One Martini backbone bead per residue (centre of mass of N, CA, C, O) as a GRO file, in nm:
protein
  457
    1UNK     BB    1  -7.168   1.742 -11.561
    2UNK     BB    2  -7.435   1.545 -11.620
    3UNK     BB    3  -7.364   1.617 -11.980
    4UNK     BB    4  -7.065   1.536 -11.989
    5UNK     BB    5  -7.163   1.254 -11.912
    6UNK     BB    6  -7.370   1.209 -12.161
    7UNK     BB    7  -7.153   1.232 -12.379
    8UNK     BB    8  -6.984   0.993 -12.319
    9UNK     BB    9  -7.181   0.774 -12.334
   10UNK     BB   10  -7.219   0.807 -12.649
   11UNK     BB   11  -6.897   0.754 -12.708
   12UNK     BB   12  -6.945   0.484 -12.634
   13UNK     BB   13  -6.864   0.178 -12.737
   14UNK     BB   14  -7.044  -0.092 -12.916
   15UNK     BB   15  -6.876  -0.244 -13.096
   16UNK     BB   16  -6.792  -0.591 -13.093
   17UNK     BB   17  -6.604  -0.861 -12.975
   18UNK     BB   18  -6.571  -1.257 -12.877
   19UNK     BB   19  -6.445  -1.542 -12.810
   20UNK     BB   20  -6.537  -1.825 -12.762
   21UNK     BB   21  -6.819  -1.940 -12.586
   22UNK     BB   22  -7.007  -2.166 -12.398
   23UNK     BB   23  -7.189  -1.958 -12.210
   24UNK     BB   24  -7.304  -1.791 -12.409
   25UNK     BB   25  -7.546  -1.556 -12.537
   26UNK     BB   26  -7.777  -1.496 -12.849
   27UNK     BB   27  -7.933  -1.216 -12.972
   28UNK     BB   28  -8.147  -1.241 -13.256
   29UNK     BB   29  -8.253  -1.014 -13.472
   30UNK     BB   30  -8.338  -0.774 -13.366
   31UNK     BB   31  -8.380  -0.434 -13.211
   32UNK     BB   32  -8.187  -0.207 -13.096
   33UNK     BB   33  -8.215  -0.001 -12.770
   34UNK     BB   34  -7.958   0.141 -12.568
   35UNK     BB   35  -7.970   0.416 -12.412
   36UNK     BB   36  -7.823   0.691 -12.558
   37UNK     BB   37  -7.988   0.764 -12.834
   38UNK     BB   38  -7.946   0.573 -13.090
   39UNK     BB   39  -7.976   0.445 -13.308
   40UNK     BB   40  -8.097   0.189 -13.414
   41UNK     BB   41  -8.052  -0.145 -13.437
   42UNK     BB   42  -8.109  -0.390 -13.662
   43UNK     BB   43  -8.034  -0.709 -13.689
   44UNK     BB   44  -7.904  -0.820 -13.414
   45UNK     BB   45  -7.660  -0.869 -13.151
   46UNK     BB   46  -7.624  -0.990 -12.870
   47UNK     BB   47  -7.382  -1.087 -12.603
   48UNK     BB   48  -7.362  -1.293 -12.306
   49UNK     BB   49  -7.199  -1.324 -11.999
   50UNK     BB   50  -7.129  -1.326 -11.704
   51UNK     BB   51  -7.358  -1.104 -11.624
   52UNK     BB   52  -7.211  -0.969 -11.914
   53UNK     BB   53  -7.184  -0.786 -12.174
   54UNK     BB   54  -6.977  -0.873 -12.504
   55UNK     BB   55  -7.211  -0.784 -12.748
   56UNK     BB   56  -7.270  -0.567 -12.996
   57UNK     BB   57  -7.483  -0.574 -13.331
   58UNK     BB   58  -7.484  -0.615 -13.685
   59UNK     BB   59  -7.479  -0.910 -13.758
   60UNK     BB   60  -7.297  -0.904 -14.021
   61UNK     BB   61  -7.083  -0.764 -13.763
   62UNK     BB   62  -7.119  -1.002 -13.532
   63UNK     BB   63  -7.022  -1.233 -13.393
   64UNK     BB   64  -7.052  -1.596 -13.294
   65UNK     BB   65  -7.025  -1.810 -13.110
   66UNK     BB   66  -7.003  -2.093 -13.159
   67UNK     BB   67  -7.120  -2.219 -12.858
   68UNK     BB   68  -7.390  -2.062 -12.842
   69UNK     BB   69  -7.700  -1.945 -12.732
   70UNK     BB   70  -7.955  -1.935 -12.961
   71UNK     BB   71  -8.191  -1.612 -12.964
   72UNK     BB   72  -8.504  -1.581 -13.127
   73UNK     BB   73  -8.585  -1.195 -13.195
   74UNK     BB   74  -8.742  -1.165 -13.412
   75UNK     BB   75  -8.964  -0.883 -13.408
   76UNK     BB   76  -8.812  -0.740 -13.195
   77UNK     BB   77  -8.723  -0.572 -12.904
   78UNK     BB   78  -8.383  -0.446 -12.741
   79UNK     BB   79  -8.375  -0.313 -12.405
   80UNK     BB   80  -8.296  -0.177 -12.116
   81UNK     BB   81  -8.305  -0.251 -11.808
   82UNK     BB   82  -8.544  -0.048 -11.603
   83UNK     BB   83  -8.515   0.266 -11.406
   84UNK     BB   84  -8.591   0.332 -11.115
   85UNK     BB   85  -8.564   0.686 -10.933
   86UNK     BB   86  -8.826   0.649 -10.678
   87UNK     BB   87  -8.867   0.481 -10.399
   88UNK     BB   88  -9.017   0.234 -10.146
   89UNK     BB   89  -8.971  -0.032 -10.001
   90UNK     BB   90  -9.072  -0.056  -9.720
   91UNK     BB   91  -9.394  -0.009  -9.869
   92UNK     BB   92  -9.374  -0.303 -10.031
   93UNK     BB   93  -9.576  -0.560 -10.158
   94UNK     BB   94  -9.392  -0.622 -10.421
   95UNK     BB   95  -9.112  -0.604 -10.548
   96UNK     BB   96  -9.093  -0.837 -10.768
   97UNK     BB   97  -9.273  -0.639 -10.985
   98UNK     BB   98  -9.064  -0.509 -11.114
   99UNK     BB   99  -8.956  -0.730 -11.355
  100UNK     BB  100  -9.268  -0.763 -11.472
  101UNK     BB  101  -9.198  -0.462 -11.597
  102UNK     BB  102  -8.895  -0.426 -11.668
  103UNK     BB  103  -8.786  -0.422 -11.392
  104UNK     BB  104  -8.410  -0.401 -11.264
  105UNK     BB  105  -8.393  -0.131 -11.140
  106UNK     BB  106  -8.328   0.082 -10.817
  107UNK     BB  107  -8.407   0.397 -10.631
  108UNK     BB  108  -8.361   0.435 -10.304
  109UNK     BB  109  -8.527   0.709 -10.106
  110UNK     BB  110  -8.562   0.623  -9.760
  111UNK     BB  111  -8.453   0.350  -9.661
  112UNK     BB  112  -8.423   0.077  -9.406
  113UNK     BB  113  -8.149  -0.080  -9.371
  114UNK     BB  114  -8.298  -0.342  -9.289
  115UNK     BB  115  -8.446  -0.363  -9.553
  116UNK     BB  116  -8.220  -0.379  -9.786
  117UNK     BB  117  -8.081  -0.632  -9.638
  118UNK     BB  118  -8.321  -0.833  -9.705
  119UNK     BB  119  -8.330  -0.799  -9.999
  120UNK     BB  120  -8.055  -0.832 -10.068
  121UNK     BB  121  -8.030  -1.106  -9.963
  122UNK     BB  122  -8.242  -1.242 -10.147
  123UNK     BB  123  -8.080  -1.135 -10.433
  124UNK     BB  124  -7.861  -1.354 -10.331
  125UNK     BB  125  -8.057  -1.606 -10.373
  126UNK     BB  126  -8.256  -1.556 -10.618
  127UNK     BB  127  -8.440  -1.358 -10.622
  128UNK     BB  128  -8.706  -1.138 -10.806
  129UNK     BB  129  -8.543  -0.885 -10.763
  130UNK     BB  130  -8.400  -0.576 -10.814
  131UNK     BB  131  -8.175  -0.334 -10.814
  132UNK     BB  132  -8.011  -0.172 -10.542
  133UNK     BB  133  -8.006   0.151 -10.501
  134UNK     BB  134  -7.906   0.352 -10.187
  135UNK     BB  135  -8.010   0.679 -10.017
  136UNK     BB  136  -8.032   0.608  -9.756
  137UNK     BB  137  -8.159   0.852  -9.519
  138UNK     BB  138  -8.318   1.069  -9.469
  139UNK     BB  139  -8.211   1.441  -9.485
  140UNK     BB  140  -8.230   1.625  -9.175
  141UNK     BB  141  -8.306   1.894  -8.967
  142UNK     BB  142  -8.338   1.902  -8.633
  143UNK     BB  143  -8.602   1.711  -8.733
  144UNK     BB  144  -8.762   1.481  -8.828
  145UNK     BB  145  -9.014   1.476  -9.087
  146UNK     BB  146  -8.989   1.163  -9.119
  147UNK     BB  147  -8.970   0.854  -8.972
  148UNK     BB  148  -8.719   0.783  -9.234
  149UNK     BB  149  -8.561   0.964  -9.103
  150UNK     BB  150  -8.271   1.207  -9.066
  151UNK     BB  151  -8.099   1.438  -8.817
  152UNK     BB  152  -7.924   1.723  -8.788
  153UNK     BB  153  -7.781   2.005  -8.609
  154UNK     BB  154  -7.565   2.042  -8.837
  155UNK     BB  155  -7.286   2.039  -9.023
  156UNK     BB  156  -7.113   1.907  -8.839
  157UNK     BB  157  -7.289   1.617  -8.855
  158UNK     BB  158  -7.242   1.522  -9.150
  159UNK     BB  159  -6.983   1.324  -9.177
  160UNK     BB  160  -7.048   1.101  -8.984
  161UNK     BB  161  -7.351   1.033  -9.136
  162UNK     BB  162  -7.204   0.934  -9.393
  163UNK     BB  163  -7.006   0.732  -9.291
  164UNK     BB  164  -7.264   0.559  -9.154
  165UNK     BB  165  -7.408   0.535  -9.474
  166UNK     BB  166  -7.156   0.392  -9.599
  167UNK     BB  167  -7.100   0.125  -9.415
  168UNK     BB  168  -7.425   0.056  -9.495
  169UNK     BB  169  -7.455   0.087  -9.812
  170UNK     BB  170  -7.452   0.324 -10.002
  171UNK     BB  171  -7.504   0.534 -10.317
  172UNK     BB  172  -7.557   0.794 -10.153
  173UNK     BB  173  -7.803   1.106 -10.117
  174UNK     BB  174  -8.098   1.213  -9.950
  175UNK     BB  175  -8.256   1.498  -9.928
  176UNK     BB  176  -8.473   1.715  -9.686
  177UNK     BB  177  -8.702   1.928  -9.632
  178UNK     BB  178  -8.538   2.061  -9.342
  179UNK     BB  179  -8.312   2.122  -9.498
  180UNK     BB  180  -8.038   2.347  -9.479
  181UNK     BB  181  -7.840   2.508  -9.661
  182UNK     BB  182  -7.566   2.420  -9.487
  183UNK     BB  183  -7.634   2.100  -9.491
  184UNK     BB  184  -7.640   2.074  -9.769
  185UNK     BB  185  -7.374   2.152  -9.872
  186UNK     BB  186  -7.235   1.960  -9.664
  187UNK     BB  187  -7.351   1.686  -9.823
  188UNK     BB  188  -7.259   1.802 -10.150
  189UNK     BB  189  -6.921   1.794 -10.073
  190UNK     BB  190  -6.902   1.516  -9.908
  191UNK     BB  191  -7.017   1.326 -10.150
  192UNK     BB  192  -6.816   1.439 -10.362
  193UNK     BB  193  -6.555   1.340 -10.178
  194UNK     BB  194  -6.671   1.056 -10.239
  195UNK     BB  195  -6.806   1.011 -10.574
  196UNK     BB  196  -7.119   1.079 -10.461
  197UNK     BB  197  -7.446   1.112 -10.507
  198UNK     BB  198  -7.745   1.399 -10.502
  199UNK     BB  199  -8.053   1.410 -10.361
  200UNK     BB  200  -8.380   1.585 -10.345
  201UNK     BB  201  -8.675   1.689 -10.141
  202UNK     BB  202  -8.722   2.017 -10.104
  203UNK     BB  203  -8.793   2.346  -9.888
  204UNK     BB  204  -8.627   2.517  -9.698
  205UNK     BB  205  -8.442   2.479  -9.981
  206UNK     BB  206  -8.409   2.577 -10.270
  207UNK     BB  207  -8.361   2.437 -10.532
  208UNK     BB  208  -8.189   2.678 -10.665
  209UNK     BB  209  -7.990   2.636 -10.460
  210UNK     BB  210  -7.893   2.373 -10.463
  211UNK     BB  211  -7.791   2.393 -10.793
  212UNK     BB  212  -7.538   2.568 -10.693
  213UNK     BB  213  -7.420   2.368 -10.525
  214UNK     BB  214  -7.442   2.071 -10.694
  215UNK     BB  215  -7.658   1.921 -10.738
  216UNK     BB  216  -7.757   1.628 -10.909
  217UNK     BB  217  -8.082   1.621 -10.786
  218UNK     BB  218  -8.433   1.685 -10.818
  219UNK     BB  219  -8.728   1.597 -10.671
  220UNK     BB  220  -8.990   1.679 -10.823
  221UNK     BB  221  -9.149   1.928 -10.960
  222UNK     BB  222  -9.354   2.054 -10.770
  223UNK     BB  223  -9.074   2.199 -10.621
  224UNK     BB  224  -9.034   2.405 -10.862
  225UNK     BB  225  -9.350   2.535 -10.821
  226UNK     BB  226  -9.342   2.616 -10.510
  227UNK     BB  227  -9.136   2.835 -10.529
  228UNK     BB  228  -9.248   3.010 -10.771
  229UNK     BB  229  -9.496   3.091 -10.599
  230UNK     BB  230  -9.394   3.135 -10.303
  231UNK     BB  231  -9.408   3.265  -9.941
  232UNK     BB  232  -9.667   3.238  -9.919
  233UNK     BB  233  -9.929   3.141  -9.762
  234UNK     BB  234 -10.185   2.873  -9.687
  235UNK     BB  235 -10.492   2.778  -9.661
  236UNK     BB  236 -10.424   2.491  -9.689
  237UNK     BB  237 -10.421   2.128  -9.602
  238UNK     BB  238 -10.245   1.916  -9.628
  239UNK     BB  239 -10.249   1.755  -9.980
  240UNK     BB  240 -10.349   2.034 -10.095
  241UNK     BB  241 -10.159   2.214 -10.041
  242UNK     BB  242  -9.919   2.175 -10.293
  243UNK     BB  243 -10.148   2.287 -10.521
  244UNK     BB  244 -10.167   2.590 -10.438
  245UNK     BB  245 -10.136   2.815 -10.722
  246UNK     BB  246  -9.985   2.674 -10.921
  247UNK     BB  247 -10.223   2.749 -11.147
  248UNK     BB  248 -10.064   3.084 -11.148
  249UNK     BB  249  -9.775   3.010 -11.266
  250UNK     BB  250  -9.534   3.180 -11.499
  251UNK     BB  251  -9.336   3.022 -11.738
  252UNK     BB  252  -9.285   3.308 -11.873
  253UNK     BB  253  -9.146   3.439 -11.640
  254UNK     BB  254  -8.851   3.531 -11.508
  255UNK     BB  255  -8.845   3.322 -11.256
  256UNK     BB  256  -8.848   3.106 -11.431
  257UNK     BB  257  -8.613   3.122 -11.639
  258UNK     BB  258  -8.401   3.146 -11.415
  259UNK     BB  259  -8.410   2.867 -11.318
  260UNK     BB  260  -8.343   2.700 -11.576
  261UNK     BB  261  -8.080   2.839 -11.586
  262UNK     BB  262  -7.970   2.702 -11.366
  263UNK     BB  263  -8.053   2.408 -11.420
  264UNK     BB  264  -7.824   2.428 -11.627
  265UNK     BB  265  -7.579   2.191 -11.632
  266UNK     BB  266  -7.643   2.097 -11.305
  267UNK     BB  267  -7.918   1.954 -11.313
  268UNK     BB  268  -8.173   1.678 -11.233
  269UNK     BB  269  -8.507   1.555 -11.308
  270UNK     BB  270  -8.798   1.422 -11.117
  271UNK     BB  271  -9.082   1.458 -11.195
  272UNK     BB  272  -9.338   1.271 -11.060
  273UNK     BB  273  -9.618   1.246 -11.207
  274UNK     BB  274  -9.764   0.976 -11.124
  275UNK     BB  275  -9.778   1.105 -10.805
  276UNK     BB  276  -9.939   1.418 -10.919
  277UNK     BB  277 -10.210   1.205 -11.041
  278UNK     BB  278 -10.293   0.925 -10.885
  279UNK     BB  279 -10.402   0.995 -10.599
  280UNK     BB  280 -10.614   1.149 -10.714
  281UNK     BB  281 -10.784   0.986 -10.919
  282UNK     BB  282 -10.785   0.726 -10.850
  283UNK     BB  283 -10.908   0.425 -10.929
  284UNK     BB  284 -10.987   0.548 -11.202
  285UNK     BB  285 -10.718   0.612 -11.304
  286UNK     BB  286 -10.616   0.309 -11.275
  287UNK     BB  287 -10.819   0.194 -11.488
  288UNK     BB  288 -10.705   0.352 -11.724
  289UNK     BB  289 -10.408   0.271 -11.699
  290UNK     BB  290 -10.396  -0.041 -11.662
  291UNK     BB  291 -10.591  -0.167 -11.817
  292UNK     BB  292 -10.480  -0.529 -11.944
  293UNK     BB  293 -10.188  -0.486 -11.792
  294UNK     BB  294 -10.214  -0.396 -11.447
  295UNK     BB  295 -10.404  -0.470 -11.245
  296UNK     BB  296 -10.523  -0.402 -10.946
  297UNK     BB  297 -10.487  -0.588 -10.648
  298UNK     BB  298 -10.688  -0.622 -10.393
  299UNK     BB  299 -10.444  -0.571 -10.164
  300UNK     BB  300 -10.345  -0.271 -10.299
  301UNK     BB  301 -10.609  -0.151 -10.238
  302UNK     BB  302 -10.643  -0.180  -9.948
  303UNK     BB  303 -10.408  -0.050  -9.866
  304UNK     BB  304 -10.423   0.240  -9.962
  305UNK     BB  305 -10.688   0.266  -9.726
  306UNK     BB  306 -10.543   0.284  -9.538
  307UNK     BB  307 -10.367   0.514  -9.261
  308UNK     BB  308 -10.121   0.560  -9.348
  309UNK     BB  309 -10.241   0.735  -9.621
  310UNK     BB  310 -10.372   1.014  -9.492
  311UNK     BB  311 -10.134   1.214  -9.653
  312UNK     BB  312 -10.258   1.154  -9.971
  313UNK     BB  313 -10.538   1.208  -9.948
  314UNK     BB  314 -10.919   1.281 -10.073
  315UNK     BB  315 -11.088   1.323  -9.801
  316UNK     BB  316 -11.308   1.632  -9.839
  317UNK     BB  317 -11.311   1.711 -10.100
  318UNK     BB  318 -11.378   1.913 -10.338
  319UNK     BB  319 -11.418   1.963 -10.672
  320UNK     BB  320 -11.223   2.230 -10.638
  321UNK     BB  321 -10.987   2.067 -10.546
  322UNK     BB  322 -10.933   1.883 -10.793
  323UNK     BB  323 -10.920   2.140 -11.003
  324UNK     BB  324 -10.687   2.194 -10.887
  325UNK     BB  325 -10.497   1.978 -10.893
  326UNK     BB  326 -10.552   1.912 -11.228
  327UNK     BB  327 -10.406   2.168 -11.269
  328UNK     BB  328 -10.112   2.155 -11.123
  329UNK     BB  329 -10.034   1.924 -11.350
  330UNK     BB  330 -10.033   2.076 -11.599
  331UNK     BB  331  -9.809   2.237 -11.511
  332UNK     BB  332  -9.581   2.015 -11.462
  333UNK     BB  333  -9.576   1.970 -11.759
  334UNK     BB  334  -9.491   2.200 -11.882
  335UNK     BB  335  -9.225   2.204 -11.695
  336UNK     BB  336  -9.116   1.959 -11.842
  337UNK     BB  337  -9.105   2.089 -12.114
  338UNK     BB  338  -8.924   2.280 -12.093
  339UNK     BB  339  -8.690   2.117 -11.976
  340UNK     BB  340  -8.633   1.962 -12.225
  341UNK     BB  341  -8.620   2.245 -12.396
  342UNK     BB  342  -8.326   2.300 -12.232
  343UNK     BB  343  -8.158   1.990 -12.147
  344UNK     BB  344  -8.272   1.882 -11.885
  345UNK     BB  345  -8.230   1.628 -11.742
  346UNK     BB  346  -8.450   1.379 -11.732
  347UNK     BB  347  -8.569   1.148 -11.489
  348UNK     BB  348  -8.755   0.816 -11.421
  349UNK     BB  349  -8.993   0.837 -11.149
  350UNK     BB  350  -9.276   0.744 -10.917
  351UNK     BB  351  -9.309   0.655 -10.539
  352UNK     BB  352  -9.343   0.390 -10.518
  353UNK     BB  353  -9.642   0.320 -10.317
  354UNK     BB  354  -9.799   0.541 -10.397
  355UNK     BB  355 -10.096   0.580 -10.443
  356UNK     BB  356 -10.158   0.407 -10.749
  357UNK     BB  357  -9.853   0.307 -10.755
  358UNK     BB  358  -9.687   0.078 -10.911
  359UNK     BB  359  -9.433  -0.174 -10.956
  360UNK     BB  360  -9.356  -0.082 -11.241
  361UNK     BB  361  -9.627   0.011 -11.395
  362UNK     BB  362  -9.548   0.300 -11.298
  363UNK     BB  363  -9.283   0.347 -11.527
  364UNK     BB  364  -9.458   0.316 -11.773
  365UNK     BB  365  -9.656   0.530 -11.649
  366UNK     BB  366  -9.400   0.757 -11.653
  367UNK     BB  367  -9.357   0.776 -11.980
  368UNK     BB  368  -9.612   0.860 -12.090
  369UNK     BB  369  -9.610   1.123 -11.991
  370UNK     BB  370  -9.364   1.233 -12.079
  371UNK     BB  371  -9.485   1.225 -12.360
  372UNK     BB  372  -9.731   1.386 -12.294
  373UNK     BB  373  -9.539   1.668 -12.193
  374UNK     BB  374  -9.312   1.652 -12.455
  375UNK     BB  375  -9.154   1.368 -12.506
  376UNK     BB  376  -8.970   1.142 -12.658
  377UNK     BB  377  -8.962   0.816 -12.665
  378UNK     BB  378  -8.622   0.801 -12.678
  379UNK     BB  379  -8.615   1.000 -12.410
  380UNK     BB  380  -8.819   0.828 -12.212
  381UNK     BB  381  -8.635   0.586 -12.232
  382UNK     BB  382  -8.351   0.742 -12.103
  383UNK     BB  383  -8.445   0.789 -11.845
  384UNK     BB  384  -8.488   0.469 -11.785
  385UNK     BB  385  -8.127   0.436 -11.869
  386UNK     BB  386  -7.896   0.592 -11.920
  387UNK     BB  387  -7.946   0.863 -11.754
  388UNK     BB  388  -7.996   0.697 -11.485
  389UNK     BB  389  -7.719   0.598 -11.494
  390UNK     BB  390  -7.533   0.856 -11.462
  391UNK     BB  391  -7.686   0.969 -11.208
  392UNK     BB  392  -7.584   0.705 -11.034
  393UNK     BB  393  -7.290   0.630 -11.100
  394UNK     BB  394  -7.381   0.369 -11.331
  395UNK     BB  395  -7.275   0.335 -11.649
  396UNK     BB  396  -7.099   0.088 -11.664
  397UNK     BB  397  -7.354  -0.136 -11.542
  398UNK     BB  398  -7.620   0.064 -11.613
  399UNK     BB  399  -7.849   0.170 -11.906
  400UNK     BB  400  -7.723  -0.016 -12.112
  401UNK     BB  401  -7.613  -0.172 -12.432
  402UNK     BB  402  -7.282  -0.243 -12.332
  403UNK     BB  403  -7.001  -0.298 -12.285
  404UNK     BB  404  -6.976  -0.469 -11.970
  405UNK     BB  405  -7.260  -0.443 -11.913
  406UNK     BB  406  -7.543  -0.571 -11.769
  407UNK     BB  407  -7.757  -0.840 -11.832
  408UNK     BB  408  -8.027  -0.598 -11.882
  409UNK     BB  409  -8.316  -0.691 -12.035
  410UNK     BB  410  -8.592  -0.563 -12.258
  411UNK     BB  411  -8.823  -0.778 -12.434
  412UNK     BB  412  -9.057  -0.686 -12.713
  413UNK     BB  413  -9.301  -0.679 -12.973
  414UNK     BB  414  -9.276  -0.391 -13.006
  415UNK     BB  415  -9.257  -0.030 -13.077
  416UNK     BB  416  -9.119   0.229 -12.860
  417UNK     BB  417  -9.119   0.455 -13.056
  418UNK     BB  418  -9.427   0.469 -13.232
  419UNK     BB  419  -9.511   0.345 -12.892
  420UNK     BB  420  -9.522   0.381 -12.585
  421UNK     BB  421  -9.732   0.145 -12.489
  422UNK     BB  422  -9.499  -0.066 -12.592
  423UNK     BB  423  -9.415  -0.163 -12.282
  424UNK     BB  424  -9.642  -0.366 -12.241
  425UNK     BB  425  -9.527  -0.561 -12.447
  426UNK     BB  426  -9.384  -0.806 -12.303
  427UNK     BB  427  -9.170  -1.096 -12.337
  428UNK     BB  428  -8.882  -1.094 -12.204
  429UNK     BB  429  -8.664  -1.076 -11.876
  430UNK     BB  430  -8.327  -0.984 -11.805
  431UNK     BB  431  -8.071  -1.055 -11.496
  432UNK     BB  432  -7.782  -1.099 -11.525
  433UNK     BB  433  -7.892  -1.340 -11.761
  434UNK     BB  434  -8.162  -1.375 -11.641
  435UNK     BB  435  -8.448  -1.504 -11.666
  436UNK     BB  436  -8.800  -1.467 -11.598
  437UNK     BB  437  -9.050  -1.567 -11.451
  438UNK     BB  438  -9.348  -1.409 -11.553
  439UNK     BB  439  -9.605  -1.580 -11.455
  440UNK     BB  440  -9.510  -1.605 -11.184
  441UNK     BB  441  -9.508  -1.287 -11.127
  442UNK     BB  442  -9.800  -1.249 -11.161
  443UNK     BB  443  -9.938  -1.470 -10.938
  444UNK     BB  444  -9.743  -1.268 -10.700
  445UNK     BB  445  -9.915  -1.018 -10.770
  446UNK     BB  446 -10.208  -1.071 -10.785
  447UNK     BB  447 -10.159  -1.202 -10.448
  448UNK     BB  448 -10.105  -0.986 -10.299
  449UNK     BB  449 -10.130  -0.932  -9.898
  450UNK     BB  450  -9.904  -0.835  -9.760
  451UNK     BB  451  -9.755  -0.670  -9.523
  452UNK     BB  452  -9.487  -0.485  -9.540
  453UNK     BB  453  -9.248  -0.372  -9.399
  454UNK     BB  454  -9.194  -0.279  -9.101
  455UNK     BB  455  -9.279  -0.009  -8.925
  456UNK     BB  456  -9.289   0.248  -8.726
  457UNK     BB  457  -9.534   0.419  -8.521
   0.00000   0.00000   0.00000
């Protein structure tokens, strides 16, 4: 289905023209590179008006409106507002910063209604922060696995609790690691009888269960190499157990393709490479992927050493032990290099606030990271534009530069074909066709100290 859904997204008209209109704004000159996968258009012309795209192509069949406000962006590159597909709303500190990198929307996935009403509610007043696409809150079965989470006692409870996750306002539905196969089923059904995607993180049901089952997305690479491994135990506890074993799968055994041939043409998968590496690595790797261009501010840093985040922690590891985590995230590469040479859709989430991974700037290096994988700068920027469009079942409004879709629009000074780095290198951000005061908004990230949204204890 979600191969069929990004053919489809290909084949939509790019240019367009429409009549003189006075409130009309046309970025004039740049090069378009839209999020479908097409060539870049150079010498282009965008045209946005009432918060939405109504022209786009070649300056030269281009009209523009005689009334239109011309912004000149020779030299410059101009791509869809870049979509986080993995955050955690509830625990960031600074949520206005996903637009200060670029990013325009976000797929919240087990946050809080109270924190999402709460938000929502300020971006309607006209706050500088993201669109929110709300995966309900975490489902899981027999009892919560995690604070966020919500759990059923079986597949007969949740119809009930998708209907009161749709009157709350969800986009979707986000399985859970304690879910048994029954109760993803009936999640997997009951969503798409309503005609809304589910991602999963899932552990008691094996993700290659749930991708037969017809699931939209699996959440992290790390869990389709911990099937792999088998269902040993681990002699490991707390964060390094995720990791034990992991760097003897062998992705070239029949297992592994197995799984491959599974997930092919039927889910896609979201890596968060950025959060299998950048909590290991700590402050050091930290200072690596930001320096110069989105330093971490000091109330960040003292954040993530908080005791909230001690399931995450390296605290007591031995060297051998980092040296597994870092053989682990290896595999994880390995791992989604074949995957998108099998054509399986890979789309960029980051998980952040996990320690060390930033809000906006998470996703900026979690595109590095995948070019880094084995994808090419023009795939890793479809996962963050039109795929990740696709997968939200909001290709319609978001993910691309095309006619009728929201003018969320990130303009670049260099060419992120070239060199996937030169997304670091924004020049100015618009949503709904409004720009965003970037200046502005660097020095309430800068100064970000204050706790996040309130937790439960």
């Amino acid at each position: 289905m979600i191969l069929a859904n990004l053919l489809l997204l290909l084949a939509m008209p790019i240019l367009h023209s429409k009549p003189p209109d006075p409130q009309a704004f046309a970025l004039v000159g740049g090069t378009v590179i839209d999020g479908t996968g097409a060539a870049p258009i150079p010498d282009a012309v965008v045209i946005f008006e009432s918060k939405r795209i109504r022209a786009v192509g070649p300056r030269a069949t281009t009209p523009i409106p005689p009334m239109a406000h011309i912004i000149d962006v020779h030299g410059k590159w101009i791509l869809p507002g870049l979509i986080d597909m993995h955050v955690h709303l509830d625990e960031d500190l600074s949520p206005w910063a996903f637009p200060l990198f670029g990013v325009t929307s976000v797929r919240d996935v087990g946050s809080r209604l109270v924190s999402i009403q709460k938000l929502r509610a300020l971006a309607t007043k006209g706050d500088p922060i993201p669109r929110i696409f709300w995966m309900g809150r975490n489902i899981d079965e027999g009892k919560p696995s995690w604070w966020g989470a919500v759990a059923v006692k079986g597949p007969e409870e949740v119809p009930a609790l998708l209907d009161d996750m749709a009157r709350q306002g969800a986009d979707g539905f986000k399985l859970y690691t304690a879910a048994g196969p029954s109760v993803v089923r009936a999640v997997i059904r009951g969503a798409h009888d309503r005609g809304w995607p589910v991602t999963g993180h899932l552990e008691r049901t094996h993700p290659s269960h749930a991708a037969q089952m017809g699931i939209d997305n699996l959440e992290h690479v790390s869990t389709l190499l911990q099937e792999l491994r088998g269902p040993e135990p681990t002699s490991a506890t707390g964060y390094l157990r995720g990791f034990e074993r992991i760097p003897a799968v062998d992705l070239s055994g029949k297992h592994a393709q197995a799984l491959i041939a599974i997930l092919k043409g039927r889910t896609a998968i979201t890596p968060t490479l950025t959060v299998s590496t950048m909590p290991v690595e700590g402050a050091r790797g930290a200072a690596k992927a930001y320096l110069g261009w989105a330093d971490v501010p000091e109330g960040w840093a003292r954040y993530w050493k908080s005791s909230y985040w001690s399931f995450i922690s390296t605290a007591g590891w031995k060297q051998s032990d980092f040296a597994t985590a870092l053989a682990a995230y290896a595999k994880s590469k390995e791992l989604v290099r074949l995957l998108e040479q099998a054509g399986i859709p890979i789309i960029a989430g980051t998980d952040t606030p996990a320690p060390w991974v930033l809000p906006g700037a998470g996703l900026i290096h979690e595109l590095e990271l995948l070019v880094d994988a084995g994808l090419t700068p023009m795939s890793a920027i479809q996962a963050a534009t039109g795929r990740a469009g696709v997968v939200l079942r909001r290709a319609k409004d978001v993910g691309t530069i095309q006619i009728g879709r929201f003018a969320d629009l990130l303009i670049l000074d260099a060419d992120p074909l070239a060199d996937i780095h030169n997304l670091r290198k924004i020049h100015f951000v618009y949503k709904n066709g409004w720009e965003f005061d970037l200046p502005s908004l660097r020095k309430r990230f800068e100064r970000a100290n204050e706790p996040p949204i309130a937790k439960p204890p």
